[in-house]
Short mmCIF file of C-alpha atoms in Angstrom, two decimals:
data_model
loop_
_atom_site.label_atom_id
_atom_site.label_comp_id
_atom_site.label_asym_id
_atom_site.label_seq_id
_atom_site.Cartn_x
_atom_site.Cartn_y
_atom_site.Cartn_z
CA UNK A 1 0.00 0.00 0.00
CA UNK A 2 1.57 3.30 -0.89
CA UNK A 3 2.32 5.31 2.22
CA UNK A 4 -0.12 8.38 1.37
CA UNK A 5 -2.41 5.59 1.62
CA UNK A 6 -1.38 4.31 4.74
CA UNK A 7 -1.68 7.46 6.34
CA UNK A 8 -4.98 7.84 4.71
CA UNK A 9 -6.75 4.38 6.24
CA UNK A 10 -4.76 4.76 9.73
CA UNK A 11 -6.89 7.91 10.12
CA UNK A 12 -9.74 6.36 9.15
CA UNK A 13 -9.66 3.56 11.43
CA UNK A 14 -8.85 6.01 14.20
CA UNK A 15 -11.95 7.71 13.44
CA UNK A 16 -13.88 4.32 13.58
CA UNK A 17 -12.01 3.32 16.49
CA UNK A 18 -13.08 6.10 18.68
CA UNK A 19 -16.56 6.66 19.63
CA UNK A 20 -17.00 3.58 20.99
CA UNK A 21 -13.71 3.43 23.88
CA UNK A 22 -14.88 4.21 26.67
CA UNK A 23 -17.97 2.03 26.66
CA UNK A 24 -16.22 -1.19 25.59
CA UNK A 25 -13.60 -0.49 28.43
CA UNK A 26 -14.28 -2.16 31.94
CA UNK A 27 -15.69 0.19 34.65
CA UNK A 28 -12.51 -1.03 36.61
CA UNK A 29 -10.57 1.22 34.74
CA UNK A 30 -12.62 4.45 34.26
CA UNK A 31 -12.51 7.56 35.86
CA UNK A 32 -14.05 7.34 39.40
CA UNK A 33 -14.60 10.80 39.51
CA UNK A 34 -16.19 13.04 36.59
CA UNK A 35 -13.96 15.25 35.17
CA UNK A 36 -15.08 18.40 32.94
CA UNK A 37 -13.27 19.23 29.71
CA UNK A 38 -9.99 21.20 30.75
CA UNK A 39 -9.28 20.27 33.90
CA UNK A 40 -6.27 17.92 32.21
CA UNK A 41 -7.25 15.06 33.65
CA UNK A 42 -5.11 11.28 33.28
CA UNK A 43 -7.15 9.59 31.23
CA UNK A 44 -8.63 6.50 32.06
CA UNK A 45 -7.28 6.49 35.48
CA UNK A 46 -8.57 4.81 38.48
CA UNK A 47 -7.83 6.21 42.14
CA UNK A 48 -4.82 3.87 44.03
CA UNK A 49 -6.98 4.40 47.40
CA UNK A 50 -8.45 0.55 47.10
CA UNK A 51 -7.15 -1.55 49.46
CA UNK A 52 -7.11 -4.79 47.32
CA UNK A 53 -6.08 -5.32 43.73
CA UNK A 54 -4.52 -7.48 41.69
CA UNK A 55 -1.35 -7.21 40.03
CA UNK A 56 -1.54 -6.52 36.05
CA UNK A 57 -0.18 -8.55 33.60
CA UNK A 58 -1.73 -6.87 30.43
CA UNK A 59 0.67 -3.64 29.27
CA UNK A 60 1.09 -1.88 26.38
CA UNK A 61 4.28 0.66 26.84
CA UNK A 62 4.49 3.41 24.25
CA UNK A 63 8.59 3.22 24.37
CA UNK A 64 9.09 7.14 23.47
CA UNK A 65 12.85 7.60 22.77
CA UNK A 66 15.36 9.07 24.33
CA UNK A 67 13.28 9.67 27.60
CA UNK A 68 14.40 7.01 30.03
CA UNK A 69 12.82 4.49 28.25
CA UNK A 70 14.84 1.59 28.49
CA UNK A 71 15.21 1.78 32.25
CA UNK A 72 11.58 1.55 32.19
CA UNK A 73 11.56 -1.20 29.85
CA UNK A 74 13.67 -3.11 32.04
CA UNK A 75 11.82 -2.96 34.62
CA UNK A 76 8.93 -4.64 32.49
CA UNK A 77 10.92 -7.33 31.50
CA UNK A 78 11.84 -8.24 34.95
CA UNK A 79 8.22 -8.31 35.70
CA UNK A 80 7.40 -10.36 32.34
CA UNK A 81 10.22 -13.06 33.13
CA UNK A 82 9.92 -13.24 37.17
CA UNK A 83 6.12 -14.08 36.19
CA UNK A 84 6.21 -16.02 32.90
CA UNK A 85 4.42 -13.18 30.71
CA UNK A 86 4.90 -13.10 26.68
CA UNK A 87 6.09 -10.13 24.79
CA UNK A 88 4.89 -8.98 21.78
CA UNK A 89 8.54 -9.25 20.08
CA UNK A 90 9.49 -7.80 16.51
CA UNK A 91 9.77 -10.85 13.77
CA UNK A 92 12.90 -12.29 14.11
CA UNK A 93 13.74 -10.22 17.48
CA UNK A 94 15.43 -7.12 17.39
CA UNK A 95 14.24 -3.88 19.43
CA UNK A 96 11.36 -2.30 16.37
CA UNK A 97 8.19 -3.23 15.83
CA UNK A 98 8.55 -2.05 12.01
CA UNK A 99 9.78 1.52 13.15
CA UNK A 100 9.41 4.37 11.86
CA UNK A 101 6.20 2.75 10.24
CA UNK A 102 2.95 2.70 11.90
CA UNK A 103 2.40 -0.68 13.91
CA UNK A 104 0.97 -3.46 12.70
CA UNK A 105 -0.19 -6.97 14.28
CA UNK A 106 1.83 -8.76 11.49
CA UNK A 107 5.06 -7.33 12.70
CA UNK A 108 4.44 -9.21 15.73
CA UNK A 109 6.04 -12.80 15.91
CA UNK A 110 3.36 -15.52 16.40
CA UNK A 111 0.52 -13.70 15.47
CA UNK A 112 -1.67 -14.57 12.45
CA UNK A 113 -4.91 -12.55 11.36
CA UNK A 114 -6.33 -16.35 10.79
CA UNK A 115 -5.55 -17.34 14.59
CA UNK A 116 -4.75 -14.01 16.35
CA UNK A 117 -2.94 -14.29 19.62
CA UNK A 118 -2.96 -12.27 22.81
CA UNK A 119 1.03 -10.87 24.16
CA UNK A 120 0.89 -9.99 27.80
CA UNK A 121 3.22 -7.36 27.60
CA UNK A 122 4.20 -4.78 24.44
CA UNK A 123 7.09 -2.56 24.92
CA UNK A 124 9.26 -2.48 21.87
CA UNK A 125 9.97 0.79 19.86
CA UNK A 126 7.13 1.32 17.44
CA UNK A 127 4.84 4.40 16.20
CA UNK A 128 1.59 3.74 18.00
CA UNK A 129 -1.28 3.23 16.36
CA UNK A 130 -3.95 2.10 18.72
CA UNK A 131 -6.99 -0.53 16.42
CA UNK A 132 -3.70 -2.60 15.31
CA UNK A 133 -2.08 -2.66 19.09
CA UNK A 134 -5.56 -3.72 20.08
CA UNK A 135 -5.20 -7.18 18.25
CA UNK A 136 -1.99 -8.74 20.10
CA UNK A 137 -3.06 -7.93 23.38
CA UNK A 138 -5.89 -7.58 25.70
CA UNK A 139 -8.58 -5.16 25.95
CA UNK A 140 -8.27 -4.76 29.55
CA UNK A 141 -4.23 -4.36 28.86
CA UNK A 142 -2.85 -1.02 30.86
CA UNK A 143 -1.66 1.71 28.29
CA UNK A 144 1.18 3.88 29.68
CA UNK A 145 4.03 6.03 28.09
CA UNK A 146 6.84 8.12 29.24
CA UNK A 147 7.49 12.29 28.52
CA UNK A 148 10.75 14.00 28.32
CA UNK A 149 11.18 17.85 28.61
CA UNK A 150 11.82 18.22 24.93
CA UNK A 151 14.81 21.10 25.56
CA UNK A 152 16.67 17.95 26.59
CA UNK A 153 15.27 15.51 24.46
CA UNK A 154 16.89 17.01 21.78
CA UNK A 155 19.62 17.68 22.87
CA UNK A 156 19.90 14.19 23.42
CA UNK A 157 18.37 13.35 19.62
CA UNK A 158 21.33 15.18 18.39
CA UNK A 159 23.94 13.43 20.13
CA UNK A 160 22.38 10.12 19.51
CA UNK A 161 21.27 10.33 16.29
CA UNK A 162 24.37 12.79 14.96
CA UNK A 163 24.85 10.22 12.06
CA UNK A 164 20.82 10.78 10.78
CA UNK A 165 20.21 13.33 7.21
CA UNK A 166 19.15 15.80 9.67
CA UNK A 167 22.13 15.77 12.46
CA UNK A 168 25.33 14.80 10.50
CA UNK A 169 25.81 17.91 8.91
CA UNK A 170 25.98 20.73 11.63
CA UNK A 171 28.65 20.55 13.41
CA UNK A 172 26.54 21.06 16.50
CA UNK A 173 22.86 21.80 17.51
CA UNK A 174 23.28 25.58 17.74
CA UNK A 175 24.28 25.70 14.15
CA UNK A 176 21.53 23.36 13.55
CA UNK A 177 18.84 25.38 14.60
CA UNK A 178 20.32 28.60 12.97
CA UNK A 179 18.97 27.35 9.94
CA UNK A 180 17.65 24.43 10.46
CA UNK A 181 14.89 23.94 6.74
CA UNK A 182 18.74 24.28 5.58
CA UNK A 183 19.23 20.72 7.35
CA UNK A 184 16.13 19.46 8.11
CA UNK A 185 14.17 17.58 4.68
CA UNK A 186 11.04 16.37 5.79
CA UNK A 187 10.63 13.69 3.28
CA UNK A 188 13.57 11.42 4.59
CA UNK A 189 12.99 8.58 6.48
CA UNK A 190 14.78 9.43 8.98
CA UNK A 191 13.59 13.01 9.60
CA UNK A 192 11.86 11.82 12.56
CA UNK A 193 14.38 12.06 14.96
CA UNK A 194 14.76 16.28 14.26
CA UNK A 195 11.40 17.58 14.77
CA UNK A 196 8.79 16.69 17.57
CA UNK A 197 9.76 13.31 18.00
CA UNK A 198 7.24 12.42 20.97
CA UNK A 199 4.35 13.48 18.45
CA UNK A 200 6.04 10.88 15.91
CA UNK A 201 6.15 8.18 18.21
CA UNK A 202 2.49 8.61 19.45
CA UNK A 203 1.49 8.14 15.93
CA UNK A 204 1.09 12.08 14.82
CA UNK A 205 2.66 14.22 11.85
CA UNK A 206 5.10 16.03 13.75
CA UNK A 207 5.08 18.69 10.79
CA UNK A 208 1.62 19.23 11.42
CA UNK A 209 0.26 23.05 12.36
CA UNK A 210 0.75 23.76 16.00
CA UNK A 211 -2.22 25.71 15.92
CA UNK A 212 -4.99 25.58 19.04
CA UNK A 213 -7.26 22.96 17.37
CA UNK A 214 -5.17 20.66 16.66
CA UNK A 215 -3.51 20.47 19.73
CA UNK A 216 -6.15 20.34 21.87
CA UNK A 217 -7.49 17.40 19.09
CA UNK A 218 -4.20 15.92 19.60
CA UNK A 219 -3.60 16.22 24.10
CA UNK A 220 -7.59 14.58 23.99
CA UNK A 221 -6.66 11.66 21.77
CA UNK A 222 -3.23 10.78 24.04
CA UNK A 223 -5.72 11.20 26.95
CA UNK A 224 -7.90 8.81 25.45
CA UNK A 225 -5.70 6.10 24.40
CA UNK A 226 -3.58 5.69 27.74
CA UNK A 227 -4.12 5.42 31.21
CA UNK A 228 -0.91 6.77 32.35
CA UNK A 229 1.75 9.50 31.36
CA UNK A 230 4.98 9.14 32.88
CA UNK A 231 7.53 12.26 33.46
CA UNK A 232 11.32 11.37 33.36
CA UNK A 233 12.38 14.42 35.11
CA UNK A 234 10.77 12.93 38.08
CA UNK A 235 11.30 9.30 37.66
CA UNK A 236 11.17 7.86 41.24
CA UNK A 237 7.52 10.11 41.48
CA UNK A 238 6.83 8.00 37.91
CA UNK A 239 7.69 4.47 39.43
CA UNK A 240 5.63 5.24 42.26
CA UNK A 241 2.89 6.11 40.41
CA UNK A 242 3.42 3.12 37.54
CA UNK A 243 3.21 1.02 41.17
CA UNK A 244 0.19 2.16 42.12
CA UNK A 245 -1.56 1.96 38.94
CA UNK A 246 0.06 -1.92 37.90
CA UNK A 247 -0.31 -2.89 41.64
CA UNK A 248 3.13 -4.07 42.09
CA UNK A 249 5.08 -4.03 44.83
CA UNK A 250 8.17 -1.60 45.44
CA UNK A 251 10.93 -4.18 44.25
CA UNK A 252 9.24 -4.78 41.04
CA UNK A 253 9.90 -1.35 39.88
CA UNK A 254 13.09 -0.58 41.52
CA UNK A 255 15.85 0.12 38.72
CA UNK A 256 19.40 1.31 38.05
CA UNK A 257 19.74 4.17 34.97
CA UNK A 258 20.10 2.58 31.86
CA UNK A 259 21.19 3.70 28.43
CA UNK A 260 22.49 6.53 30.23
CA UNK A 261 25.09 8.97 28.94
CA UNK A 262 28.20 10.40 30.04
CA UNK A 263 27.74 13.97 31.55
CA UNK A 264 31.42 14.72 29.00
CA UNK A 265 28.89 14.24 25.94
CA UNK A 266 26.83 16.91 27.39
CA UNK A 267 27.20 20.89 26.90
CA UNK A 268 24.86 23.13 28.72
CA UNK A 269 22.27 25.25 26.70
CA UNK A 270 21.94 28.95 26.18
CA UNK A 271 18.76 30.24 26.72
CA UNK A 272 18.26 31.79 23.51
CA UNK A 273 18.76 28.13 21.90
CA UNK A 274 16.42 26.45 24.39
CA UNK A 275 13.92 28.96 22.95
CA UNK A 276 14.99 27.89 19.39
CA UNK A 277 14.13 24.22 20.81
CA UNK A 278 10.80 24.99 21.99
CA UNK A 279 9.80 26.41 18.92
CA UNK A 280 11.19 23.61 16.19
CA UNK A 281 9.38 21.31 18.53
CA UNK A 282 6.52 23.07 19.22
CA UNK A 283 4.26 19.73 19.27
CA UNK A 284 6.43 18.19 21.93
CA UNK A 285 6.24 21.27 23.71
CA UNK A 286 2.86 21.46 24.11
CA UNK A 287 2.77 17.43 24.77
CA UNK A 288 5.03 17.74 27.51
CA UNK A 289 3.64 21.03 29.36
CA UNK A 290 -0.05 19.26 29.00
CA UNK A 291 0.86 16.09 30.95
CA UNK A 292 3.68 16.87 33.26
CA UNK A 293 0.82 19.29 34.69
CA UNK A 294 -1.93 16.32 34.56
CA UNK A 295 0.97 14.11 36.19
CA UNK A 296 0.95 15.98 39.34
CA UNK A 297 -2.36 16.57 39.46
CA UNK A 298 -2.74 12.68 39.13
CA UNK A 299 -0.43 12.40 42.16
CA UNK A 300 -2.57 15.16 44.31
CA UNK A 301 -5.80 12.86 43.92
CA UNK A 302 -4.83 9.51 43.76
CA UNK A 303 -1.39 9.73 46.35
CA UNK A 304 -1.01 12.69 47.44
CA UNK A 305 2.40 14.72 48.13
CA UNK A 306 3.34 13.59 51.51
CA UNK A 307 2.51 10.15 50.42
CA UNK A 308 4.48 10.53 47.45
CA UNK A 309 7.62 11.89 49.30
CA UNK A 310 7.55 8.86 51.51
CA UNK A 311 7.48 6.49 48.82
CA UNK A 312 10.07 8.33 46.93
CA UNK A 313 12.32 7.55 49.67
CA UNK A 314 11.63 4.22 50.36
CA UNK A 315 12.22 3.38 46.70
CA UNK A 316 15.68 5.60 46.61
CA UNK A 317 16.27 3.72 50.24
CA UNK A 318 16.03 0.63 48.37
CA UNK A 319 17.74 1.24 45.30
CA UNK A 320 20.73 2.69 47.23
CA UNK A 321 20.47 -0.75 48.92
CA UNK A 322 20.65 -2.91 45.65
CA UNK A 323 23.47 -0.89 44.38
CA UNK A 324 26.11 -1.31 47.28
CA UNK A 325 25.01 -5.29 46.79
CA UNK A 326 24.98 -5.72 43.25
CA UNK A 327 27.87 -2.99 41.95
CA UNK A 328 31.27 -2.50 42.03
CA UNK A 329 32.22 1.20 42.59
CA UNK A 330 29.99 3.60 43.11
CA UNK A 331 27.85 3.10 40.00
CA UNK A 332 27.87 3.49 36.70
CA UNK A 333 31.33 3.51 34.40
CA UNK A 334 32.48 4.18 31.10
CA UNK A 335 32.34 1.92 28.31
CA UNK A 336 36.07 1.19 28.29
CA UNK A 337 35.82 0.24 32.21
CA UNK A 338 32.95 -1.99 31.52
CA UNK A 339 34.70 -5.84 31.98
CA UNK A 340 31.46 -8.31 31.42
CA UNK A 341 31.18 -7.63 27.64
CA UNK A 342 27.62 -9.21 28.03
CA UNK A 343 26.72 -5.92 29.82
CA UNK A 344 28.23 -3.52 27.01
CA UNK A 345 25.41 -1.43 26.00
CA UNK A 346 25.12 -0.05 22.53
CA UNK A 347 27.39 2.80 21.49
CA UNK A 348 25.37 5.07 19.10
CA UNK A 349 26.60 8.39 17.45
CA UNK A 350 28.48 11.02 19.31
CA UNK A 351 27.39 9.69 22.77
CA UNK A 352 29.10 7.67 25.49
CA UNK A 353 26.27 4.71 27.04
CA UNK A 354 27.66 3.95 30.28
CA UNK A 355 27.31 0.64 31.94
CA UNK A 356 27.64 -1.38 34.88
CA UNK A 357 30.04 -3.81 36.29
CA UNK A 358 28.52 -6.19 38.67
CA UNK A 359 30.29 -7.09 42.34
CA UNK A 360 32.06 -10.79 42.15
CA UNK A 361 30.95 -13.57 44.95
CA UNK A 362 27.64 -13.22 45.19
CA UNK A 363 25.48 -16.18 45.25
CA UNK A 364 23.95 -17.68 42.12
CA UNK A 365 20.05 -15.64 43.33
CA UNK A 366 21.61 -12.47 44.31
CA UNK A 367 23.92 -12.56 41.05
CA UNK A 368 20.88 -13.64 38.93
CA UNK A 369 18.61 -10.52 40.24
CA UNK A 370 21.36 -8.16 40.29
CA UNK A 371 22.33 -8.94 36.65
CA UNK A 372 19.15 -8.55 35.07
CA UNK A 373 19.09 -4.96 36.61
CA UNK A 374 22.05 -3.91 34.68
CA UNK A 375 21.35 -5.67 31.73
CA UNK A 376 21.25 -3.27 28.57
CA UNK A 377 18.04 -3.84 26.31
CA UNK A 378 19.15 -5.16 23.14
CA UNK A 379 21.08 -8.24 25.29
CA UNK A 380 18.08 -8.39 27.53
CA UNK A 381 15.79 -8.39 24.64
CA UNK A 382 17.46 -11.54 22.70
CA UNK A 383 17.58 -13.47 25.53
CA UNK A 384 14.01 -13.14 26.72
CA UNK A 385 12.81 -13.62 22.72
CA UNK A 386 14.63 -17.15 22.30
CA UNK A 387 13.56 -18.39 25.55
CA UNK A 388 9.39 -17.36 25.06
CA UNK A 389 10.18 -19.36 21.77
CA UNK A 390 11.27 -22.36 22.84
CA UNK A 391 8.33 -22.87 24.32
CA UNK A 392 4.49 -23.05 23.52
CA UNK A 393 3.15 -20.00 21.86
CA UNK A 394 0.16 -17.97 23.71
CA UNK A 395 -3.23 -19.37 23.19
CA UNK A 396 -5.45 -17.90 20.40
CA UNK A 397 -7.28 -14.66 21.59
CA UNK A 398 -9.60 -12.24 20.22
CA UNK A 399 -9.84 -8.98 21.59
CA UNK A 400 -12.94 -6.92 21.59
CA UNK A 401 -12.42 -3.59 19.58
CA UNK A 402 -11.69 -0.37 21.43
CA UNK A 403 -12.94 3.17 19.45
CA UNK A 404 -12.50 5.87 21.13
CA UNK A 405 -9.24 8.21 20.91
CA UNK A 406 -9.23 7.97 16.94
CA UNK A 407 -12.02 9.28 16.11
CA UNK A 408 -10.04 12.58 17.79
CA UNK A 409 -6.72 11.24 15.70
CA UNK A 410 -8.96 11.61 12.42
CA UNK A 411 -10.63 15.07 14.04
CA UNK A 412 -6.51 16.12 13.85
CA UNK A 413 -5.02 14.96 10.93
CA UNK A 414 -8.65 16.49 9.43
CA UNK A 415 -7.23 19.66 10.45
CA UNK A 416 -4.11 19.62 8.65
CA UNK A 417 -4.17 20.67 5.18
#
């Protein structure tokens, strides 16, 4: 199918997907509370104060990159192996679901539109689009996602991604965004990773008009497609949270940075280029502001701040705890220090991934747990792939369609001419 015409039928599935959300959802899951239009709302949340619940199994995370996404990830494949969950992996493995594409079911592994299967968890990179996530997992599954400021996202992006058509001509981002149409060609495949890369990953044009409409069009249909919207400025406040919503305990998201880079790969920014940032990513911008403002006001009703502040510490308490057991040193080291070349994580571009190197003698549980917390993705990955394939493949499942937040998608993209 010729990609104008890909575009063309994802937005018109999203408009058939829409009206009908929130009634095919289970009342477990909606609001407990009416909320009126602007009062920026989670969507789809339920309030933590319940005093039993049982832990969920059913996930779809919108892996957003460059925004502390692979801890997070780890921490779901922890969960998914500790309790014998399947993935939804890319055909053949690897870390994209058919990225920068739109997702589809058949770039799933083990699914078949004659037999179609049900993945507990999906996590791998991919550009969301929501009827064709619906069909390799459950419709009770949890939708989450995480935010980055987008000042440091790209700042980030243009490390990472220095070798992209975009990046590997400037010889740094100020130069960049002197002049960036000069750069920046919208029609390469790559573009993605230079211009409002959040919108892109959530499924939107991210050279769309920023105008009042559409955005609003576009914060409603996030709000309607996913329970939860992390913020990895405050990332202990985001596990928290993720905890309450999942109903896991505190060790099941307890993590060590991953995919992290070294602070010498970093310059600080002048304000008159943050403003530069702001305004190439406008989208982001207004994606980010939106929810790190619902995230807090998610906290205040369903935590609250002294709650939140204890928990906080607990989890840093604990995570301080694992570290002096599981690490030599006082953390994390450069790649050239790194000795277990199983725990090399992938060097990309101009930045430096640090790693871990893991404390000798422990015993064979303590080693086992401590490992997979330092474990970079793409080894982590490959390892959980061939073992959920040497075994029996998920039982045939077919999930009830979900409509709501694209009938808002096709609302957008009808506003951009």
């Amino acid at each position: 199918m010729p990609w104008p015409d890909l575009r063309l039928f994802w937005v018109q599935t999203t408009l058939l997907w829409a009206l009908s959300w929130l009634a095919s959802k289970p009342l477990s899951i909606l609001p407990v509370e009416e909320v009126t239009p602007g009062e920026g709302h989670q969507a789809r949340g339920v309030s933590s104060h319940r005093k039993k619940c049982e832990p969920k199994t059913d996930i779809v995370f919108l892996k957003v990159h460059k925004s502390a996404s692979s801890t997070v990830m780890n921490v779901l494949f922890r969960f998914g192996e500790m309790h014998n969950l399947t993935f939804a992996f890319p055909i053949g493995g690897g870390n994209q679901l058919s990225y920068p594409h739109h997702f589809f079911a058949r770039f799933v592994q083990g699914f078949s539109p004659r037999s179609p299967r049900q993945f507990n968890i999906l996590c791998h990179h991919m550009r969301f689009l929501q009827p064709e996530v619906q069909k390799v997992v459950s419709s009770s599954a949890v939708y989450f996602s995480i935010l980055r400021n987008p000042v440091q996202l790209m700042e980030s992006s243009f490390m990472y991604y220095k070798g992209t058509s975009a990046f590997s001509r400037a010889r740094s981002l100020e130069e960049f965004l002197s002049q960036p149409y000069h750069y920046y060609n919208p029609a390469k495949s790559d573009s993605h990773y230079a211009k409002n890369l959040m919108t892109f990953d959530f499924g939107f044009n991210p050279n769309g008009e920023a105008s009042a409409k559409r955005v609003q069009l576009m914060l409603k249909a996030i709000e309607a497609s996913f329970d939860l919207l992390l913020i990895s400025e405050y990332f202990d406040e985001s596990m928290v949270l993720l905890k309450e919503i999942l109903c896991w305990d505190l060790d099941s998201v307890v993590s060590f940075p991953l995919n992290i880079r070294d602070s010498s790969t970093k310059s600080p920014l002048s304000d008159t280029i943050v403003e530069k940032i702001k305004d190439w990513n406008r989208l982001d911008w207004e994606i980010y502001t939106y929810f790190n403002r619902t995230f807090w006001e998610r906290i205040d009703r369903d935590i609250g701040r002294e709650r939140m502040q204890r928990e906080v510490q607990v989890l840093r308490e604990r995570q301080a705890e694992l570290a002096r057991t599981c690490l030599q040193g006082t953390g994390s080291v450069a790649p050239k220090d790194i000795k277990d070349s199983s725990l090399q994580p992938l060097q990309h571009g101009n930045a430096k991934i640090l790693g871990y190197n893991l404390k000798q003698g422990l015993d064979k549980e303590m080693e086992h747990m401590c490992r997979r917390l330092v474990t970079p993705e793409l080894q982590y990955s490959s390892a959980l792939y061939k073992k959920q394939f040497a075994r029996k493949p998920p039982q045939p499942h077919q999930p009830a369609p979900s409509q709501q937040g694209n009938v808002l998608r096709h609302k957008l993209e009808g506003t951009q001419n």
